[in-house]
PDB file of C-alpha atoms in Angstrom:
ATOM      1  CA  ALA Q1446       4.650   0.891  26.193  1.00  0.00           C
ATOM      2  CA  LEU Q1447       3.106  -0.960  23.139  1.00  0.00           C
ATOM      3  CA  ARG Q1448       5.675  -3.939  23.597  1.00  0.00           C
ATOM      4  CA  TRP Q1449       4.723  -3.995  27.444  1.00  0.00           C
ATOM      5  CA  ALA Q1450       0.796  -3.781  26.793  1.00  0.00           C
ATOM      6  CA  THR Q1451       1.224  -6.741  24.321  1.00  0.00           C
ATOM      7  CA  SER Q1452       3.171  -8.930  26.546  1.00  0.00           C
ATOM      8  CA  LEU Q1453       0.450  -8.618  29.284  1.00  0.00           C
ATOM      9  CA  GLN Q1454      -2.034 -10.206  26.610  1.00  0.00           C
ATOM     10  CA  ASP Q1455      -0.451 -13.627  27.558  1.00  0.00           C
ATOM     11  CA  SER Q1456      -1.381 -13.146  31.005  1.00  0.00           C
ATOM     12  CA  SER Q1457      -4.665 -14.512  32.724  1.00  0.00           C
ATOM     13  CA  CYS Q1458      -6.929 -12.010  33.632  1.00  0.00           C
ATOM     14  CA  ALA Q1459     -10.715 -11.248  34.325  1.00  0.00           C
ATOM     15  CA  PRO Q1460     -12.779 -10.738  31.051  1.00  0.00           C
ATOM     16  CA  ALA Q1461     -13.394  -7.044  32.028  1.00  0.00           C
ATOM     17  CA  VAL Q1462      -9.824  -6.376  32.739  1.00  0.00           C
ATOM     18  CA  ARG Q1463      -8.863  -8.180  29.235  1.00  0.00           C
ATOM     19  CA  THR Q1464     -11.330  -5.896  27.382  1.00  0.00           C
ATOM     20  CA  ARG Q1465      -9.766  -2.819  28.663  1.00  0.00           C
ATOM     21  CA  LEU Q1466      -6.221  -4.354  28.020  1.00  0.00           C
ATOM     22  CA  THR Q1467      -6.911  -5.180  24.335  1.00  0.00           C
ATOM     23  CA  THR Q1468      -8.560  -1.681  23.941  1.00  0.00           C
ATOM     24  CA  ALA Q1469      -5.474   0.024  25.034  1.00  0.00           C
ATOM     25  CA  VAL Q1470      -3.282  -2.262  22.911  1.00  0.00           C
ATOM     26  CA  ALA Q1471      -5.458  -1.135  19.933  1.00  0.00           C
ATOM     27  CA  ARG Q1472      -5.150   2.551  20.796  1.00  0.00           C
ATOM     28  CA  LEU Q1473      -1.304   2.216  21.298  1.00  0.00           C
ATOM     29  CA  ALA Q1474      -0.849   0.264  18.094  1.00  0.00           C
ATOM     30  CA  ASP Q1475      -2.826   2.868  16.121  1.00  0.00           C
ATOM     31  CA  LEU Q1476      -0.668   5.779  17.717  1.00  0.00           C
ATOM     32  CA  ALA Q1477       2.425   3.874  16.720  1.00  0.00           C
ATOM     33  CA  GLY Q1478       1.313   3.074  13.219  1.00  0.00           C
ATOM     34  CA  SER Q1479       0.459   6.689  12.615  1.00  0.00           C
ATOM     35  CA  ALA Q1480       3.904   7.759  13.740  1.00  0.00           C
ATOM     36  CA  VAL Q1481       5.830   5.262  11.709  1.00  0.00           C
ATOM     37  CA  TYR Q1482       3.561   5.762   8.652  1.00  0.00           C
ATOM     38  CA  ASP Q1483       4.376   9.576   9.040  1.00  0.00           C
ATOM     39  CA  ALA Q1484       7.879   8.872   8.481  1.00  0.00           C
ATOM     40  CA  GLY Q1485       7.248   6.887   5.401  1.00  0.00           C
ATOM     41  CA  LEU Q1486       7.878   3.452   6.954  1.00  0.00           C
ATOM     42  CA  TYR Q1487       4.906   1.614   5.342  1.00  0.00           C
ATOM     43  CA  GLY Q1488       5.952  -1.892   6.069  1.00  0.00           C
ATOM     44  CA  PRO Q1489       6.282  -1.517   9.824  1.00  0.00           C
ATOM     45  CA  ALA Q1490       3.271   0.633   9.909  1.00  0.00           C
ATOM     46  CA  ARG Q1491       1.093  -2.058   8.321  1.00  0.00           C
ATOM     47  CA  HIS Q1492       2.407  -4.453  11.085  1.00  0.00           C
ATOM     48  CA  LEU Q1493       1.352  -2.113  13.759  1.00  0.00           C
ATOM     49  CA  TYR Q1494      -2.297  -1.353  12.141  1.00  0.00           C
ATOM     50  CA  LEU Q1495      -2.981  -5.079  11.876  1.00  0.00           C
ATOM     51  CA  LEU Q1496      -2.044  -5.501  15.431  1.00  0.00           C
ATOM     52  CA  GLY Q1497      -4.291  -2.807  16.349  1.00  0.00           C
ATOM     53  CA  ILE Q1498      -7.115  -4.249  14.185  1.00  0.00           C
ATOM     54  CA  ASP Q1499      -6.767  -7.691  15.904  1.00  0.00           C
ATOM     55  CA  ALA Q1500      -6.909  -5.976  19.386  1.00  0.00           C
ATOM     56  CA  ALA Q1501      -9.805  -3.876  18.685  1.00  0.00           C
ATOM     57  CA  ARG Q1502     -11.897  -7.009  17.241  1.00  0.00           C
ATOM     58  CA  GLU Q1503     -11.007  -8.971  20.468  1.00  0.00           C
ATOM     59  CA  SER Q1504     -12.074  -5.846  22.610  1.00  0.00           C
ATOM     60  CA  GLY Q1505     -15.439  -5.678  21.022  1.00  0.00           C
ATOM     61  CA  ASP Q1506     -14.859  -1.982  20.601  1.00  0.00           C
ATOM     62  CA  MET Q1507     -16.101  -1.404  17.166  1.00  0.00           C
ATOM     63  CA  ALA Q1508     -15.640   2.422  17.401  1.00  0.00           C
ATOM     64  CA  MET Q1509     -11.997   1.783  18.002  1.00  0.00           C
ATOM     65  CA  LEU Q1510     -11.872  -0.722  15.183  1.00  0.00           C
ATOM     66  CA  ALA Q1511     -13.319   2.063  12.893  1.00  0.00           C
ATOM     67  CA  HIS Q1512     -10.778   4.243  14.058  1.00  0.00           C
ATOM     68  CA  VAL Q1513      -7.743   1.877  13.499  1.00  0.00           C
ATOM     69  CA  ALA Q1514      -9.109   0.766  10.193  1.00  0.00           C
ATOM     70  CA  THR Q1515      -9.426   4.283   8.864  1.00  0.00           C
ATOM     71  CA  GLY Q1516      -5.804   5.137   9.873  1.00  0.00           C
ATOM     72  CA  PHE Q1517      -4.675   2.111   8.002  1.00  0.00           C
ATOM     73  CA  ALA Q1518      -6.848   3.124   4.935  1.00  0.00           C
ATOM     74  CA  ARG Q1519      -5.213   6.600   4.869  1.00  0.00           C
ATOM     75  CA  MET Q1520      -1.924   4.884   4.628  1.00  0.00           C
ATOM     76  CA  GLN Q1521      -3.142   2.556   1.851  1.00  0.00           C
ATOM     77  CA  VAL Q1522      -4.487   5.360  -0.224  1.00  0.00           C
ATOM     78  CA  ARG Q1523      -0.999   7.327   0.283  1.00  0.00           C
ATOM     79  CA  ALA Q1524       0.578   4.142  -0.825  1.00  0.00           C
ATOM     80  CA  GLY Q1525      -1.295   3.759  -3.942  1.00  0.00           C
ATOM     81  CA  LYS Q1526      -3.530   1.052  -2.840  1.00  0.00           C
ATOM     82  CA  PRO Q1527      -6.977   2.593  -3.009  1.00  0.00           C
ATOM     83  CA  ALA Q1528      -8.973  -0.871  -3.319  1.00  0.00           C
ATOM     84  CA  SER Q1529      -7.345  -2.095  -0.065  1.00  0.00           C
ATOM     85  CA  ALA Q1530      -8.273   1.150   1.516  1.00  0.00           C
ATOM     86  CA  LEU Q1531     -11.908   0.785   0.295  1.00  0.00           C
ATOM     87  CA  ASP Q1532     -11.744  -2.658   2.029  1.00  0.00           C
ATOM     88  CA  LEU Q1533     -10.650  -1.309   5.265  1.00  0.00           C
ATOM     89  CA  VAL Q1534     -13.558   1.337   5.237  1.00  0.00           C
ATOM     90  CA  ARG Q1535     -15.847  -1.658   4.712  1.00  0.00           C
ATOM     91  CA  LEU Q1536     -14.172  -3.220   7.821  1.00  0.00           C
ATOM     92  CA  ALA Q1537     -14.610   0.035   9.869  1.00  0.00           C
ATOM     93  CA  GLN Q1538     -18.415   0.166   8.668  1.00  0.00           C
ATOM     94  CA  SER Q1539     -19.101  -3.268  10.320  1.00  0.00           C
ATOM     95  CA  GLY Q1540     -19.693  -1.429  13.406  1.00  0.00           C
ATOM     96  CA  THR Q1541     -21.872   1.514  12.064  1.00  0.00           C
ATOM     97  CA  ASP Q1542     -24.380   1.189  14.783  1.00  0.00           C
ATOM     98  CA  ASP Q1543     -21.733   2.377  17.078  1.00  0.00           C
ATOM     99  CA  LEU Q1544     -20.385   5.240  15.164  1.00  0.00           C
ATOM    100  CA  THR Q1545     -21.376   8.836  15.697  1.00  0.00           C
ATOM    101  CA  PRO Q1546     -22.140  11.458  12.987  1.00  0.00           C
ATOM    102  CA  PRO Q1547     -18.437  12.647  12.890  1.00  0.00           C
ATOM    103  CA  ALA Q1548     -17.074   9.385  12.733  1.00  0.00           C
ATOM    104  CA  LEU Q1549     -19.601   8.349   9.667  1.00  0.00           C
ATOM    105  CA  ALA Q1550     -18.511  11.491   7.956  1.00  0.00           C
ATOM    106  CA  MET Q1551     -14.779  10.780   8.328  1.00  0.00           C
ATOM    107  CA  LEU Q1552     -15.530   7.226   6.666  1.00  0.00           C
ATOM    108  CA  HIS Q1553     -16.968   8.999   3.528  1.00  0.00           C
ATOM    109  CA  MET Q1554     -14.021  11.192   3.369  1.00  0.00           C
ATOM    110  CA  ILE Q1555     -11.713   8.055   3.342  1.00  0.00           C
ATOM    111  CA  LYS Q1556     -13.829   6.595   0.480  1.00  0.00           C
ATOM    112  CA  ALA Q1557     -13.491   9.889  -1.477  1.00  0.00           C
ATOM    113  CA  LYS Q1558      -9.791  10.203  -1.050  1.00  0.00           C
ATOM    114  CA  ALA Q1559      -9.588   6.422  -2.269  1.00  0.00           C
ATOM    115  CA  TYR Q1560     -11.944   7.041  -5.373  1.00  0.00           C
ATOM    116  CA  ALA Q1561      -9.872  10.104  -6.175  1.00  0.00           C
ATOM    117  CA  LYS Q1562      -6.835   7.948  -6.776  1.00  0.00           C
ATOM    118  CA  ILE Q1563      -8.854   5.425  -8.997  1.00  0.00           C
ATOM    119  CA  PRO Q1564      -9.066   6.254 -12.778  1.00  0.00           C
ATOM    120  CA  GLY Q1565     -12.702   6.925 -13.940  1.00  0.00           C
ATOM    121  CA  GLN Q1566     -14.103   7.256 -10.105  1.00  0.00           C
ATOM    122  CA  SER Q1567     -14.416  11.117 -10.070  1.00  0.00           C
ATOM    123  CA  GLU Q1568     -18.151  10.821  -9.521  1.00  0.00           C
ATOM    124  CA  ALA Q1569     -17.765   8.360  -6.807  1.00  0.00           C
ATOM    125  CA  CYS Q1570     -15.083  10.692  -5.254  1.00  0.00           C
ATOM    126  CA  LEU Q1571     -17.524  13.723  -5.252  1.00  0.00           C
ATOM    127  CA  GLN Q1572     -20.478  11.869  -4.007  1.00  0.00           C
ATOM    128  CA  HIS Q1573     -18.574  10.594  -0.762  1.00  0.00           C
ATOM    129  CA  ILE Q1574     -17.373  14.349  -0.386  1.00  0.00           C
ATOM    130  CA  GLY Q1575     -21.071  15.126  -0.407  1.00  0.00           C
ATOM    131  CA  SER Q1576     -22.201  12.320   1.985  1.00  0.00           C
ATOM    132  CA  ALA Q1577     -19.258  13.638   4.225  1.00  0.00           C
ATOM    133  CA  GLU Q1578     -20.595  17.077   4.543  1.00  0.00           C
ATOM    134  CA  ASP Q1579     -24.290  16.088   4.677  1.00  0.00           C
ATOM    135  CA  ARG Q1580     -23.402  13.813   7.763  1.00  0.00           C
ATOM    136  CA  TYR Q1581     -20.728  16.050   9.607  1.00  0.00           C
ATOM    137  CA  VAL Q1582     -21.304  17.751  12.934  1.00  0.00           C
ATOM    138  CA  GLU Q1583     -18.415  18.946  14.942  1.00  0.00           C
ATOM    139  CA  PRO Q1584     -17.342  16.435  17.638  1.00  0.00           C
ATOM    140  CA  GLY Q1585     -18.927  17.062  20.965  1.00  0.00           C
ATOM    141  CA  ALA Q1586     -18.706  15.490  24.418  1.00  0.00           C
ATOM    142  CA  ASP Q1587     -20.666  12.307  23.435  1.00  0.00           C
ATOM    143  CA  ASP Q1588     -18.314  11.347  20.672  1.00  0.00           C
ATOM    144  CA  PRO Q1589     -15.371   9.149  21.353  1.00  0.00           C
ATOM    145  CA  GLU Q1590     -12.014  10.957  22.248  1.00  0.00           C
ATOM    146  CA  TRP Q1591     -10.243   9.847  19.180  1.00  0.00           C
ATOM    147  CA  ILE Q1592     -12.502  11.532  16.663  1.00  0.00           C
ATOM    148  CA  GLY Q1593     -11.871  15.004  18.411  1.00  0.00           C
ATOM    149  CA  PHE Q1594      -9.346  15.854  15.848  1.00  0.00           C
ATOM    150  CA  PHE Q1595     -12.018  15.958  13.038  1.00  0.00           C
ATOM    151  CA  VAL Q1596     -12.915  19.667  13.622  1.00  0.00           C
ATOM    152  CA  PRO Q1597     -14.341  21.779  10.886  1.00  0.00           C
ATOM    153  CA  ALA Q1598     -10.786  22.704   9.669  1.00  0.00           C
ATOM    154  CA  SER Q1599      -9.966  19.018   9.289  1.00  0.00           C
ATOM    155  CA  LEU Q1600     -13.026  18.157   7.286  1.00  0.00           C
ATOM    156  CA  ASP Q1601     -12.150  21.253   4.837  1.00  0.00           C
ATOM    157  CA  GLY Q1602      -8.455  19.920   4.766  1.00  0.00           C
ATOM    158  CA  GLN Q1603      -9.467  16.434   3.904  1.00  0.00           C
ATOM    159  CA  ILE Q1604     -12.140  17.674   1.251  1.00  0.00           C
ATOM    160  CA  GLY Q1605      -9.224  19.745  -0.294  1.00  0.00           C
ATOM    161  CA  GLY Q1606      -6.949  16.703  -0.106  1.00  0.00           C
ATOM    162  CA  ALA Q1607      -9.375  14.471  -1.837  1.00  0.00           C
ATOM    163  CA  LEU Q1608     -10.095  17.310  -4.412  1.00  0.00           C
ATOM    164  CA  TYR Q1609      -6.322  17.829  -4.916  1.00  0.00           C
ATOM    165  CA  ASP Q1610      -5.881  14.042  -5.550  1.00  0.00           C
ATOM    166  CA  LEU Q1611      -8.537  14.190  -7.838  1.00  0.00           C
ATOM    167  CA  SER Q1612      -7.122  17.010  -9.860  1.00  0.00           C
ATOM    168  CA  LEU Q1613      -3.614  15.357 -10.236  1.00  0.00           C
ATOM    169  CA  SER Q1614      -5.159  11.927 -11.218  1.00  0.00           C
ATOM    170  CA  SER Q1615      -7.809  13.297 -13.596  1.00  0.00           C
ATOM    171  CA  GLN Q1616      -5.782  16.165 -14.989  1.00  0.00           C
ATOM    172  CA  ARG Q1617      -8.867  18.337 -14.509  1.00  0.00           C
ATOM    173  CA  HIS Q1618      -9.120  21.417 -12.259  1.00  0.00           C
ATOM    174  CA  GLU Q1619     -11.804  21.008  -9.623  1.00  0.00           C
ATOM    175  CA  PRO Q1620     -13.431  24.640  -9.316  1.00  0.00           C
ATOM    176  CA  SER Q1621     -13.599  24.430  -5.358  1.00  0.00           C
ATOM    177  CA  LEU Q1622     -10.305  23.073  -4.778  1.00  0.00           C
ATOM    178  CA  ALA Q1623      -8.528  26.519  -4.014  1.00  0.00           C
ATOM    179  CA  ASP Q1624     -11.408  27.713  -1.928  1.00  0.00           C
ATOM    180  CA  ARG Q1625     -11.336  24.534   0.374  1.00  0.00           C
ATOM    181  CA  LEU Q1626      -7.603  24.517   0.712  1.00  0.00           C
ATOM    182  CA  THR Q1627      -7.770  28.105   1.691  1.00  0.00           C
ATOM    183  CA  THR Q1628     -10.271  27.680   4.187  1.00  0.00           C
ATOM    184  CA  ALA Q1629      -8.540  24.963   5.566  1.00  0.00           C
ATOM    185  CA  VAL Q1630      -5.299  26.829   5.960  1.00  0.00           C
ATOM    186  CA  ASP Q1631      -7.280  29.879   7.615  1.00  0.00           C
ATOM    187  CA  ARG Q1632      -9.151  27.302   9.997  1.00  0.00           C
ATOM    188  CA  TYR Q1633      -6.453  25.187  11.320  1.00  0.00           C
ATOM    189  CA  PRO Q1634      -5.049  26.525  14.840  1.00  0.00           C
ATOM    190  CA  SER Q1635      -1.426  26.990  15.473  1.00  0.00           C
ATOM    191  CA  GLY Q1636      -0.942  23.830  16.980  1.00  0.00           C
ATOM    192  CA  ARG Q1637      -1.840  21.919  13.883  1.00  0.00           C
ATOM    193  CA  VAL Q1638       1.127  22.986  12.115  1.00  0.00           C
ATOM    194  CA  ARG Q1639       1.660  19.770   9.880  1.00  0.00           C
ATOM    195  CA  ALA Q1640      -1.861  19.826   8.545  1.00  0.00           C
ATOM    196  CA  LYS Q1641      -1.685  23.580   8.100  1.00  0.00           C
ATOM    197  CA  ALA Q1642       1.460  23.179   5.940  1.00  0.00           C
ATOM    198  CA  ILE Q1643       0.274  20.300   4.059  1.00  0.00           C
ATOM    199  CA  ALA Q1644      -2.882  22.371   3.014  1.00  0.00           C
ATOM    200  CA  ALA Q1645      -1.009  25.427   2.289  1.00  0.00           C
ATOM    201  CA  THR Q1646       1.360  23.368   0.067  1.00  0.00           C
ATOM    202  CA  ARG Q1647      -1.534  21.784  -1.670  1.00  0.00           C
ATOM    203  CA  LEU Q1648      -2.931  25.203  -2.426  1.00  0.00           C
ATOM    204  CA  ALA Q1649       0.336  26.553  -3.861  1.00  0.00           C
ATOM    205  CA  ASN Q1650       0.529  23.410  -6.042  1.00  0.00           C
ATOM    206  CA  CYS Q1651      -3.165  23.695  -7.361  1.00  0.00           C
ATOM    207  CA  LEU Q1652      -2.354  27.339  -8.194  1.00  0.00           C
ATOM    208  CA  PHE Q1653       0.529  26.466  -9.992  1.00  0.00           C
ATOM    209  CA  LEU Q1654      -1.259  23.875 -11.952  1.00  0.00           C
ATOM    210  CA  VAL Q1655      -4.048  26.303 -13.209  1.00  0.00           C
ATOM    211  CA  ARG Q1656      -0.985  28.699 -14.128  1.00  0.00           C
ATOM    212  CA  GLU Q1657      -1.150  31.231 -11.624  1.00  0.00           C
ATOM    213  CA  PRO Q1658       2.687  31.228 -10.735  1.00  0.00           C
ATOM    214  CA  GLU Q1659       2.730  34.634  -8.862  1.00  0.00           C
ATOM    215  CA  GLU Q1660      -0.204  33.824  -6.535  1.00  0.00           C
ATOM    216  CA  ALA Q1661       1.175  30.215  -6.357  1.00  0.00           C
ATOM    217  CA  SER Q1662       4.630  31.224  -5.274  1.00  0.00           C
ATOM    218  CA  ARG Q1663       3.244  33.607  -2.527  1.00  0.00           C
ATOM    219  CA  HIS Q1664       1.625  30.618  -1.115  1.00  0.00           C
ATOM    220  CA  ALA Q1665       4.626  28.363  -1.587  1.00  0.00           C
ATOM    221  CA  MET Q1666       6.705  30.715   0.619  1.00  0.00           C
ATOM    222  CA  ALA Q1667       3.943  30.641   3.240  1.00  0.00           C
ATOM    223  CA  ALA Q1668       3.822  27.053   3.066  1.00  0.00           C
ATOM    224  CA  LEU Q1669       7.516  26.848   3.507  1.00  0.00           C
ATOM    225  CA  ASP Q1670       7.633  28.954   6.495  1.00  0.00           C
ATOM    226  CA  LEU Q1671       5.076  26.682   8.234  1.00  0.00           C
ATOM    227  CA  ALA Q1672       6.941  23.525   7.051  1.00  0.00           C
ATOM    228  CA  GLU Q1673      10.487  24.579   8.461  1.00  0.00           C
ATOM    229  CA  PRO Q1674       9.874  23.292  12.019  1.00  0.00           C
ATOM    230  CA  VAL Q1675       7.925  19.979  11.012  1.00  0.00           C
ATOM    231  CA  LYS Q1676       9.266  16.601  10.620  1.00  0.00           C
ATOM    232  CA  SER Q1677       6.984  14.746   8.021  1.00  0.00           C
ATOM    233  CA  VAL Q1678       7.688  12.486   4.940  1.00  0.00           C
ATOM    234  CA  ARG Q1679       4.093  13.184   3.804  1.00  0.00           C
ATOM    235  CA  LEU Q1680       4.635  17.034   3.820  1.00  0.00           C
ATOM    236  CA  ALA Q1681       8.165  16.444   2.142  1.00  0.00           C
ATOM    237  CA  GLU Q1682       6.456  14.563  -0.867  1.00  0.00           C
ATOM    238  CA  THR Q1683       3.880  17.365  -1.326  1.00  0.00           C
ATOM    239  CA  LEU Q1684       6.642  19.946  -1.527  1.00  0.00           C
ATOM    240  CA  ARG Q1685       8.603  17.905  -3.848  1.00  0.00           C
ATOM    241  CA  THR Q1686       5.648  18.181  -6.280  1.00  0.00           C
ATOM    242  CA  THR Q1687       5.997  22.080  -5.557  1.00  0.00           C
ATOM    243  CA  GLY Q1688       9.426  21.874  -6.898  1.00  0.00           C
ATOM    244  CA  LYS Q1689       8.429  20.198  -9.908  1.00  0.00           C
ATOM    245  CA  LEU Q1690       5.814  22.529 -10.645  1.00  0.00           C
ATOM    246  CA  THR Q1691       7.968  25.674 -10.119  1.00  0.00           C
ATOM    247  CA  ARG Q1692      10.163  24.486 -13.161  1.00  0.00           C
ATOM    248  CA  ARG Q1693       7.413  25.059 -15.485  1.00  0.00           C
ATOM    249  CA  PHE Q1694       7.865  28.774 -14.833  1.00  0.00           C
ATOM    250  CA  PRO Q1695      11.487  29.620 -15.308  1.00  0.00           C
ATOM    251  CA  SER Q1696      10.759  33.317 -16.379  1.00  0.00           C
ATOM    252  CA  VAL Q1697       8.944  34.014 -13.026  1.00  0.00           C
ATOM    253  CA  THR Q1698      11.155  35.309 -10.428  1.00  0.00           C
ATOM    254  CA  ALA Q1699       8.871  34.346  -7.328  1.00  0.00           C
ATOM    255  CA  ALA Q1700       8.709  30.621  -8.616  1.00  0.00           C
ATOM    256  CA  THR Q1701      12.501  30.532  -9.049  1.00  0.00           C
ATOM    257  CA  GLU Q1702      13.058  31.929  -5.502  1.00  0.00           C
ATOM    258  CA  VAL Q1703      10.691  29.086  -4.283  1.00  0.00           C
ATOM    259  CA  GLN Q1704      12.785  26.461  -6.109  1.00  0.00           C
ATOM    260  CA  HIS Q1705      15.833  27.977  -4.763  1.00  0.00           C
ATOM    261  CA  ARG Q1706      14.559  27.772  -1.235  1.00  0.00           C
ATOM    262  CA  LEU Q1707      13.059  24.284  -1.492  1.00  0.00           C
ATOM    263  CA  PRO Q1708      16.012  22.075  -0.850  1.00  0.00           C
ATOM    264  CA  GLY Q1709      16.990  23.632   2.465  1.00  0.00           C
ATOM    265  CA  VAL Q1710      13.725  23.165   3.881  1.00  0.00           C
ATOM    266  CA  LEU Q1711      13.259  19.605   2.560  1.00  0.00           C
ATOM    267  CA  ALA Q1712      16.564  18.785   4.073  1.00  0.00           C
ATOM    268  CA  GLY Q1713      15.189  19.505   7.523  1.00  0.00           C
ATOM    269  CA  ILE Q1714      11.888  18.158   7.339  1.00  0.00           C
ATOM    270  CA  ALA Q1715      12.321  14.735   5.648  1.00  0.00           C
TER     271      ALA Q1715
END
């Protein structure tokens, strides 16, 4: 569909039709970029996101530009390029007047996740988490369709993800991390299996980090139950961290059981 839509861009058409076409190209490129990114193919995903940004700019749809740019920014954070992610958030903010409160809160969360990856930027990370919470309202009928995913469970999950990354990078436990991730796991509906599994895995990992292996192993087993039907490189990466953490507790039977079960689950989801 994306290849067909982009081929139409070379056609002559009325301005209103071209605007709708370029908006559609931006949306399709974003969807394709997200799928390719989740498969761990950062190079092809980058090409798709840039295509989406160009199309959104041409359409003049600044809200769509913000959406594509933030998807790209998430990937850059995951790829270890937080400075690039912050540049993309600034691009997304160029259309701030067109963005609703849930979208603005999401931009703050992307900044928080980027700063969590930058040494010495803990305070900036926490500041943007606070700004996201201050601005957040649940998406409603007046919000663009693409921000509909950003329900309260998603906010909790993203805050938990930022605090999780911050804990790993700073080697300092964030007191609210476990509570945030527990809330996200509980709130995610059954249809959001991947997000729920990632939050559950991060919860297990943070408990391993604070040396609560029995409780961590219980959550890890629940995360593995959720992970089995999912195909996701991102989830697999988080579970590999679980495997490394279980090896710190060779005398804990529950942790050993998690370690033994992990390879089979990873073989099916990566």
